[in-house]
Coordinates of C-alpha atoms in Angstrom, one line a residue:
X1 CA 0.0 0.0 0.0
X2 CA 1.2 3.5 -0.9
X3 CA 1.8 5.9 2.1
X4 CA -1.1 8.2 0.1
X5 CA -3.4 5.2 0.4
X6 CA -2.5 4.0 3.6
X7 CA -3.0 8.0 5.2
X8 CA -6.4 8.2 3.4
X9 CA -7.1 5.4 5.1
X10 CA -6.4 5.9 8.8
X11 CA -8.0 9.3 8.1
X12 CA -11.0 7.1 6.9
X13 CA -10.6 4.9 10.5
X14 CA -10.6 8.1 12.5
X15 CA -13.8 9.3 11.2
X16 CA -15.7 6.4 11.7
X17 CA -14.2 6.4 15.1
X18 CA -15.2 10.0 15.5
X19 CA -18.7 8.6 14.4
X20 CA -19.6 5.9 16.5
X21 CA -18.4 8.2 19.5
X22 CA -20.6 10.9 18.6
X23 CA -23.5 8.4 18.0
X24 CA -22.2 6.8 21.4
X25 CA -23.3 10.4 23.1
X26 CA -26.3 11.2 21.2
X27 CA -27.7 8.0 22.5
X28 CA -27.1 8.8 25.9
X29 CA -28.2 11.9 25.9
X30 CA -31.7 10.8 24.1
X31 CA -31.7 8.4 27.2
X32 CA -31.1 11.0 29.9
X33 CA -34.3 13.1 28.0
X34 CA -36.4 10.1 28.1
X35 CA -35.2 9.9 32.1
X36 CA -35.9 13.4 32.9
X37 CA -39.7 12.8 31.3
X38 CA -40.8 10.5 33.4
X39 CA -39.4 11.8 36.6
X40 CA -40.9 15.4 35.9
X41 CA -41.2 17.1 39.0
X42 CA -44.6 18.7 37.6
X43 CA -46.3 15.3 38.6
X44 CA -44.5 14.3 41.8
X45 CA -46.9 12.1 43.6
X46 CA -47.6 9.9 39.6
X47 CA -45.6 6.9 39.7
X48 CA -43.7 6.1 36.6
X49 CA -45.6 3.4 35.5
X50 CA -48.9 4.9 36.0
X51 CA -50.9 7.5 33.7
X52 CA -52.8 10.2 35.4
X53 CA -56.7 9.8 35.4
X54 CA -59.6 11.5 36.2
X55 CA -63.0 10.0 36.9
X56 CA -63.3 6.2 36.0
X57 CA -63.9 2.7 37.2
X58 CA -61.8 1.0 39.4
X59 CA -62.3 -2.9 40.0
X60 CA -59.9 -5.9 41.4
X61 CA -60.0 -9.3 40.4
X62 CA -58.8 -11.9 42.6
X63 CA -59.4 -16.4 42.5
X64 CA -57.7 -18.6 44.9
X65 CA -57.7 -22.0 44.6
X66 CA -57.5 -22.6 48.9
X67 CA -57.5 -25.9 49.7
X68 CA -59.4 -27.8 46.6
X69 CA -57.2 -30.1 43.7
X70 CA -58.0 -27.6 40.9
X71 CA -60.1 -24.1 40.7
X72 CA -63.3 -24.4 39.3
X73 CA -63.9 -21.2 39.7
X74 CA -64.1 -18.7 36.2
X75 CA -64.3 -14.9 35.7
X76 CA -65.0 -12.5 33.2
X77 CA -64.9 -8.5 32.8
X78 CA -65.7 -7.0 29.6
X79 CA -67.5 -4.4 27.7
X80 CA -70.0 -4.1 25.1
X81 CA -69.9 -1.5 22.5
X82 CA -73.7 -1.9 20.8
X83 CA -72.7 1.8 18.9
X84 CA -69.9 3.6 17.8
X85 CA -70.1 7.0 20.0
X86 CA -71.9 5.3 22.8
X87 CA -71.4 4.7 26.2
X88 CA -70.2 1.0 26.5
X89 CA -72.0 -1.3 28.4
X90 CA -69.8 -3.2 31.3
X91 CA -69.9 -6.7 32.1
X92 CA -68.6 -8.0 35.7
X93 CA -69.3 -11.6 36.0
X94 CA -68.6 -15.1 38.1
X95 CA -68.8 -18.5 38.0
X96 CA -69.1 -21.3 40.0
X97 CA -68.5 -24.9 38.0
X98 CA -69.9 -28.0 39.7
X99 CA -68.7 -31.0 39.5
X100 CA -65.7 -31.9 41.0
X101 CA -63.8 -34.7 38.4
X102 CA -66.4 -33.9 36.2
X103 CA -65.5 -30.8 34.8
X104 CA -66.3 -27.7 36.9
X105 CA -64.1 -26.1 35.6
X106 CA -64.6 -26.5 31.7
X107 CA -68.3 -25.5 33.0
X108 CA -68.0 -22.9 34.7
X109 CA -65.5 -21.3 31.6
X110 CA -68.2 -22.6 29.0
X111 CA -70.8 -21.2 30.7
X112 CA -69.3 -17.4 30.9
X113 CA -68.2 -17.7 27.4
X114 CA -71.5 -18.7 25.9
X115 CA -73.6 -15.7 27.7
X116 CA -71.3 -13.0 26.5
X117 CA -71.2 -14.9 22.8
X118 CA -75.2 -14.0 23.6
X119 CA -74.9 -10.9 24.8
X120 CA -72.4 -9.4 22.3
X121 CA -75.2 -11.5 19.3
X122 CA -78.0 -9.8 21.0
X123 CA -76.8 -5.9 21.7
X124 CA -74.6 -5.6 18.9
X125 CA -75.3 -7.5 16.0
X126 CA -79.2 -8.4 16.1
X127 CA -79.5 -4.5 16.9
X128 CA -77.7 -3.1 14.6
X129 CA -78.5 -5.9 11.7
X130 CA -80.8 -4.1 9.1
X131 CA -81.4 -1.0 11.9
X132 CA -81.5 2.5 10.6
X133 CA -82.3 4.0 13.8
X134 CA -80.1 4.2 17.0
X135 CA -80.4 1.2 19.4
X136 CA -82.1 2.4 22.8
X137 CA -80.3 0.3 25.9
X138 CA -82.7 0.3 28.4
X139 CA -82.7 -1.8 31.8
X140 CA -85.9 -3.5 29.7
X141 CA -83.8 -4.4 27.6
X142 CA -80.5 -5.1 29.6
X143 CA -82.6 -8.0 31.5
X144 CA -84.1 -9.5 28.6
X145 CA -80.8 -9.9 26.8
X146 CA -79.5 -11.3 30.1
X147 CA -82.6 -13.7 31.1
X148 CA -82.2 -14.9 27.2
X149 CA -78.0 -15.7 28.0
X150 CA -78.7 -17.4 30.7
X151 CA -80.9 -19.4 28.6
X152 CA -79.2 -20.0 26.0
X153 CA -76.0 -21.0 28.5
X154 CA -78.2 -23.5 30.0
X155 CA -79.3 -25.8 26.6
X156 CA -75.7 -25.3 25.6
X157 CA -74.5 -26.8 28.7
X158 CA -76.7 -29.4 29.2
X159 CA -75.8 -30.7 25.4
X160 CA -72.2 -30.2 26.3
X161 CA -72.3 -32.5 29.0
X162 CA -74.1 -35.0 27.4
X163 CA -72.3 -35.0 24.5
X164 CA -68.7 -35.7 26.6
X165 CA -70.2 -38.0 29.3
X166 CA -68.7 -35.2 32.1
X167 CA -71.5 -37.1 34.2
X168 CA -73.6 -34.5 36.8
X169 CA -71.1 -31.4 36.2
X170 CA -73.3 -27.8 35.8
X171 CA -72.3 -23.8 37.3
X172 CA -73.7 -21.3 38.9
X173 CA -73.5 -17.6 37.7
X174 CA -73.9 -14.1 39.0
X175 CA -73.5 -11.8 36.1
X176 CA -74.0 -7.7 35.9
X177 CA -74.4 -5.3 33.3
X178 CA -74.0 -1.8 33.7
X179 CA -74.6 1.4 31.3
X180 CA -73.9 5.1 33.4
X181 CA -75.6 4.4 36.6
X182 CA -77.9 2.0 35.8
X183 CA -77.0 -1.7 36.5
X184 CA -79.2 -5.4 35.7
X185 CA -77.9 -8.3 37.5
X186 CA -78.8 -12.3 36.2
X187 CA -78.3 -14.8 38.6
X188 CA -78.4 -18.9 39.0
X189 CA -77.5 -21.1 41.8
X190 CA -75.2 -19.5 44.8
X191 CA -73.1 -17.4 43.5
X192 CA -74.4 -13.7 45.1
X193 CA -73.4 -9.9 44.0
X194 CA -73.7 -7.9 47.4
X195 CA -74.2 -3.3 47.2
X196 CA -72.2 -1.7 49.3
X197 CA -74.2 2.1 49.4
X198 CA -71.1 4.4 50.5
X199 CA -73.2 7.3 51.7
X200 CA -75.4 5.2 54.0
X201 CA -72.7 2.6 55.3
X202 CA -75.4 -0.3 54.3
X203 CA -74.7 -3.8 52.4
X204 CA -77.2 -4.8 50.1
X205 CA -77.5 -8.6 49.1
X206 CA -79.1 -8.3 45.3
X207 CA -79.2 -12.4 44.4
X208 CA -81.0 -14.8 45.9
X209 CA -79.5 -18.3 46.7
X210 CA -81.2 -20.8 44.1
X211 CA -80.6 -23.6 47.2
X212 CA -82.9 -25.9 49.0
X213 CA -81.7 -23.2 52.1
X214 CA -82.2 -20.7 50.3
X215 CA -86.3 -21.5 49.5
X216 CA -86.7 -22.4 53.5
X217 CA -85.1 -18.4 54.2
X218 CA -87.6 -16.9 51.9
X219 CA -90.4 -19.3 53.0
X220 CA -89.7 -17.5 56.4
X221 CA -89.4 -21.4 57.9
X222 CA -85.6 -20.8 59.0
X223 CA -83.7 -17.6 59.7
X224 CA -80.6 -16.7 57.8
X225 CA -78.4 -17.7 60.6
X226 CA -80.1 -21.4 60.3
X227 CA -79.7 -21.0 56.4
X228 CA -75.9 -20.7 56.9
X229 CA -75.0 -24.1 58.5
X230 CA -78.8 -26.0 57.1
X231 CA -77.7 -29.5 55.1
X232 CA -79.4 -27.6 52.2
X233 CA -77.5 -24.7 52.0
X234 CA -75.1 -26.8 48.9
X235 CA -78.2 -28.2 47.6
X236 CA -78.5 -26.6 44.4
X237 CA -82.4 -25.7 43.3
X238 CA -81.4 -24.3 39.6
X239 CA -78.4 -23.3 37.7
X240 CA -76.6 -23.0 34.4
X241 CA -77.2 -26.8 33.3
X242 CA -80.4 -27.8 35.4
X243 CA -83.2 -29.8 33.8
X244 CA -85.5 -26.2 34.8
X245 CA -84.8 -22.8 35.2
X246 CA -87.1 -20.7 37.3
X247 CA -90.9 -19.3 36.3
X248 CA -89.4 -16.0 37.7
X249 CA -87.0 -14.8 35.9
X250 CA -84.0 -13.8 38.5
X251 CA -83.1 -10.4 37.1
X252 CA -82.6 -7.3 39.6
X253 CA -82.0 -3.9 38.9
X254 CA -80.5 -1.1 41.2
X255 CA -79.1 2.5 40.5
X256 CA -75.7 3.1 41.5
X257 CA -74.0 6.4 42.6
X258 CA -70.3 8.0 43.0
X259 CA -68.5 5.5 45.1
X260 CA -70.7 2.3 45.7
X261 CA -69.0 -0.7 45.3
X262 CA -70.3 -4.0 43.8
X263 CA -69.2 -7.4 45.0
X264 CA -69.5 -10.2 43.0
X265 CA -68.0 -13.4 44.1
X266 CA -68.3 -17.3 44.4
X267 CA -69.8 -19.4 47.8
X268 CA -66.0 -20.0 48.9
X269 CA -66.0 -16.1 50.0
X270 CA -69.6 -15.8 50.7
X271 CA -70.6 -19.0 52.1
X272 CA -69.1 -18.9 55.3
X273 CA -69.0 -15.1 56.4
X274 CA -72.0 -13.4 58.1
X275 CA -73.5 -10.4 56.1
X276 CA -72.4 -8.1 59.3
X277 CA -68.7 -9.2 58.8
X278 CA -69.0 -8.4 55.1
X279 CA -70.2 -4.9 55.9
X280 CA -67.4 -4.4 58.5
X281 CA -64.7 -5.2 56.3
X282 CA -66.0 -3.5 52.9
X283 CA -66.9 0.0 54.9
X284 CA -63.4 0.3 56.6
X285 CA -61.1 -0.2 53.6
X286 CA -63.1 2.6 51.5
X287 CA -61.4 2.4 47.8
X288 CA -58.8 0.0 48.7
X289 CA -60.2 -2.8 46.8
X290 CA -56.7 -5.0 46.8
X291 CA -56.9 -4.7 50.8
X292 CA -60.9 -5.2 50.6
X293 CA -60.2 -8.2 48.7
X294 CA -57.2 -10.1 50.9
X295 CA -59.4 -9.5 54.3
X296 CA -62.8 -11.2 52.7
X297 CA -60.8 -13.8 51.8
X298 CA -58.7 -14.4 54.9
X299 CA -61.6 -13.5 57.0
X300 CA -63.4 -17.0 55.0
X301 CA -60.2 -18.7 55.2
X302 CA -59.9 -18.6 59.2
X303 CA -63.7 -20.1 59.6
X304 CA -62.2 -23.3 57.6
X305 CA -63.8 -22.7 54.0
X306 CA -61.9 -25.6 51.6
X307 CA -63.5 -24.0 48.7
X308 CA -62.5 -21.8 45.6
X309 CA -62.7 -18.3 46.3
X310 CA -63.4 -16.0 43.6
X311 CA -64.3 -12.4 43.8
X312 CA -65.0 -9.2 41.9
X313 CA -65.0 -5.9 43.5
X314 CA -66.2 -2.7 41.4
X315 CA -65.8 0.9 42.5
X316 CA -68.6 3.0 40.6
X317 CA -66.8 6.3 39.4
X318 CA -64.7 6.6 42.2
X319 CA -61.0 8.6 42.2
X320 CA -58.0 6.3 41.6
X321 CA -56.2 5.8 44.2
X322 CA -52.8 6.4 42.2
X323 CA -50.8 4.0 45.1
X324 CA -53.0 0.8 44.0
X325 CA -52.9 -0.5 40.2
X326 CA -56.1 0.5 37.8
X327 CA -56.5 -3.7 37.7
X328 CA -55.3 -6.5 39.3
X329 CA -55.7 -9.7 38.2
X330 CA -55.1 -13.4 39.9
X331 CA -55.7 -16.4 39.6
X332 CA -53.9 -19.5 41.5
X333 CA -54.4 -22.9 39.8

């Protein structure tokens, strides 16, 4: 190599050097900007990891297997969207499969994913099919979509277990569907959604237990503490998979306001806690779902409940509390 050649290139070597170190520093720099963003002092109390919100929702899923082989337990939270430019309509619900070996848990999932496969057919694309007009959601119409899922659910099921020999397997379900303030809840077997009313400190029970306990309470023949530890209180009058569903259609309605919180959950919270202990625990955490959440279930734990324990809390419109997450989700298998 010529020394012309060879100078050109080491000249050549030093700016690529020169390069890569200036790219080197641009890099870091960029870095130290995208640093400096998130720990703006203009939002001091936001958490990196966590966008800041005005009014909306705030729920907490959580599902513990306890002390049973598998978790037949199932949840689902979703919307519906029957319009473009309309308020969605939110659905919170639970199930409970039955069953044991013989597939509680395929029917409890089966069962929550044919009634929102019902729902979503009946509020979005049966109103909207041929329609030229906007699609009023009412709670008319809220319940009669939901008394027709549950339906629907319950042929599906029973076919489904007869078709793969799962033997005397079935669910319950508690479902709810809200639009603003306005909620509709559909309900089979034990599972129960419970109203906590902020301003007036009171628990509401909305469901009624579908159990052979459960017809004696409202008969007036025992008293709820008798229902609690009767022989019938597992005995299962109707849910998703019985050979009859009620004359009565088990809808409910209720209006909610600025932070009530729902509670939807499965027997294995429910089952074993008194209504007073509910109360207790739900009115002293306030928003704290998460905490809300770990003393109902610890609280069902220490009476000896075995069970699944599944549980959905809602908080209707509520401030976030920026120290918990938006949603948590678990489930232990």
């Amino acid at each position: 190599m010529t020394p012309g050649l060879q100078k050109r290139e080491e000249r050549a070597q030093g700016l690529l050097k020169d390069l890569w170190t200036k790219n080197k520093k641009l890099e870091e720099e960029l870095q130290k900007l995208r640093v400096s963003k998130l720990t703006d002092s203009s939002s001091p109390d936001i958490p990196h990891n966590t966008q800041k919100c005005e009014e909306k929702p705030v729920y907490f899923v959580r599902s513990e297997i306890n002390k049973r082989e598998k978790n037949e337990d199932s949840f689902q939270i979703s919307q519906i969207l029957p319009e473009f430019g309309k308020a969605p309509i939110t659905v919170l619900a639970v199930a409970d499969g039955m069953g044991g070996h013989s597939h509680g848990e395929d029917a409890s999932r089966e069962t929550l994913k044919k009634v929102s496969t019902s729902l979503h057919e009946q509020l979005c694309i049966e109103s909207s099919l041929n329609s030229l007009g906007e699609t009023q959601i009412d709670v008319a119409m809220l319940s009669k979509a939901l008394w027709q899922a549950l339906q629907q659910a319950n042929g599906y099921l029973r076919r489904l277990v007869e078709a793969n020999k799962w033997g005397k397997s079935g669910s319950t379900i508690v479902i709810c569907a809200m639009i603003a303030d306005t909620a509709v809840v559909a309900f089979l077997g034990d599972s129960p959604m419970f109203h906590y009313q902020r301003k007036q400190g009171k628990l509401i029970k909305v469901t009624q237990d579908h159990t052979v306990a459960g017809v004696l309470l409202r008969a007036g023949l025992i008293t709820e503490e008798m229902a609690r530890y009767h022989e019938g209180r597992s005995q299962l009058e109707f849910y998703v998979g019985s050979p009859q569903l009620p004359k009565e259609e088990p809808i409910e309605s209720l209006i909610l306001e600025k932070g009530d919180i729902l509670l939807l959950c499965s027997d294995g919270i429910s089952g074993s806690l008194k209504h007073e202990e509910i109360t207790q625990i739900m009115a002293k955490n306030g928003d704290n779902l998460q905490l809300t959440a770990q003393q109902l279930i610890q609280a069902s734990q220490a009476t000896g409940e075995t069970d699944n324990q599944t549980l959905i809390l809602w908080s209707h419109s509520t401030q976030i509390d920026l120290n918990l997450p938006a949603v948590k989700e678990t489930k232990s298998y």
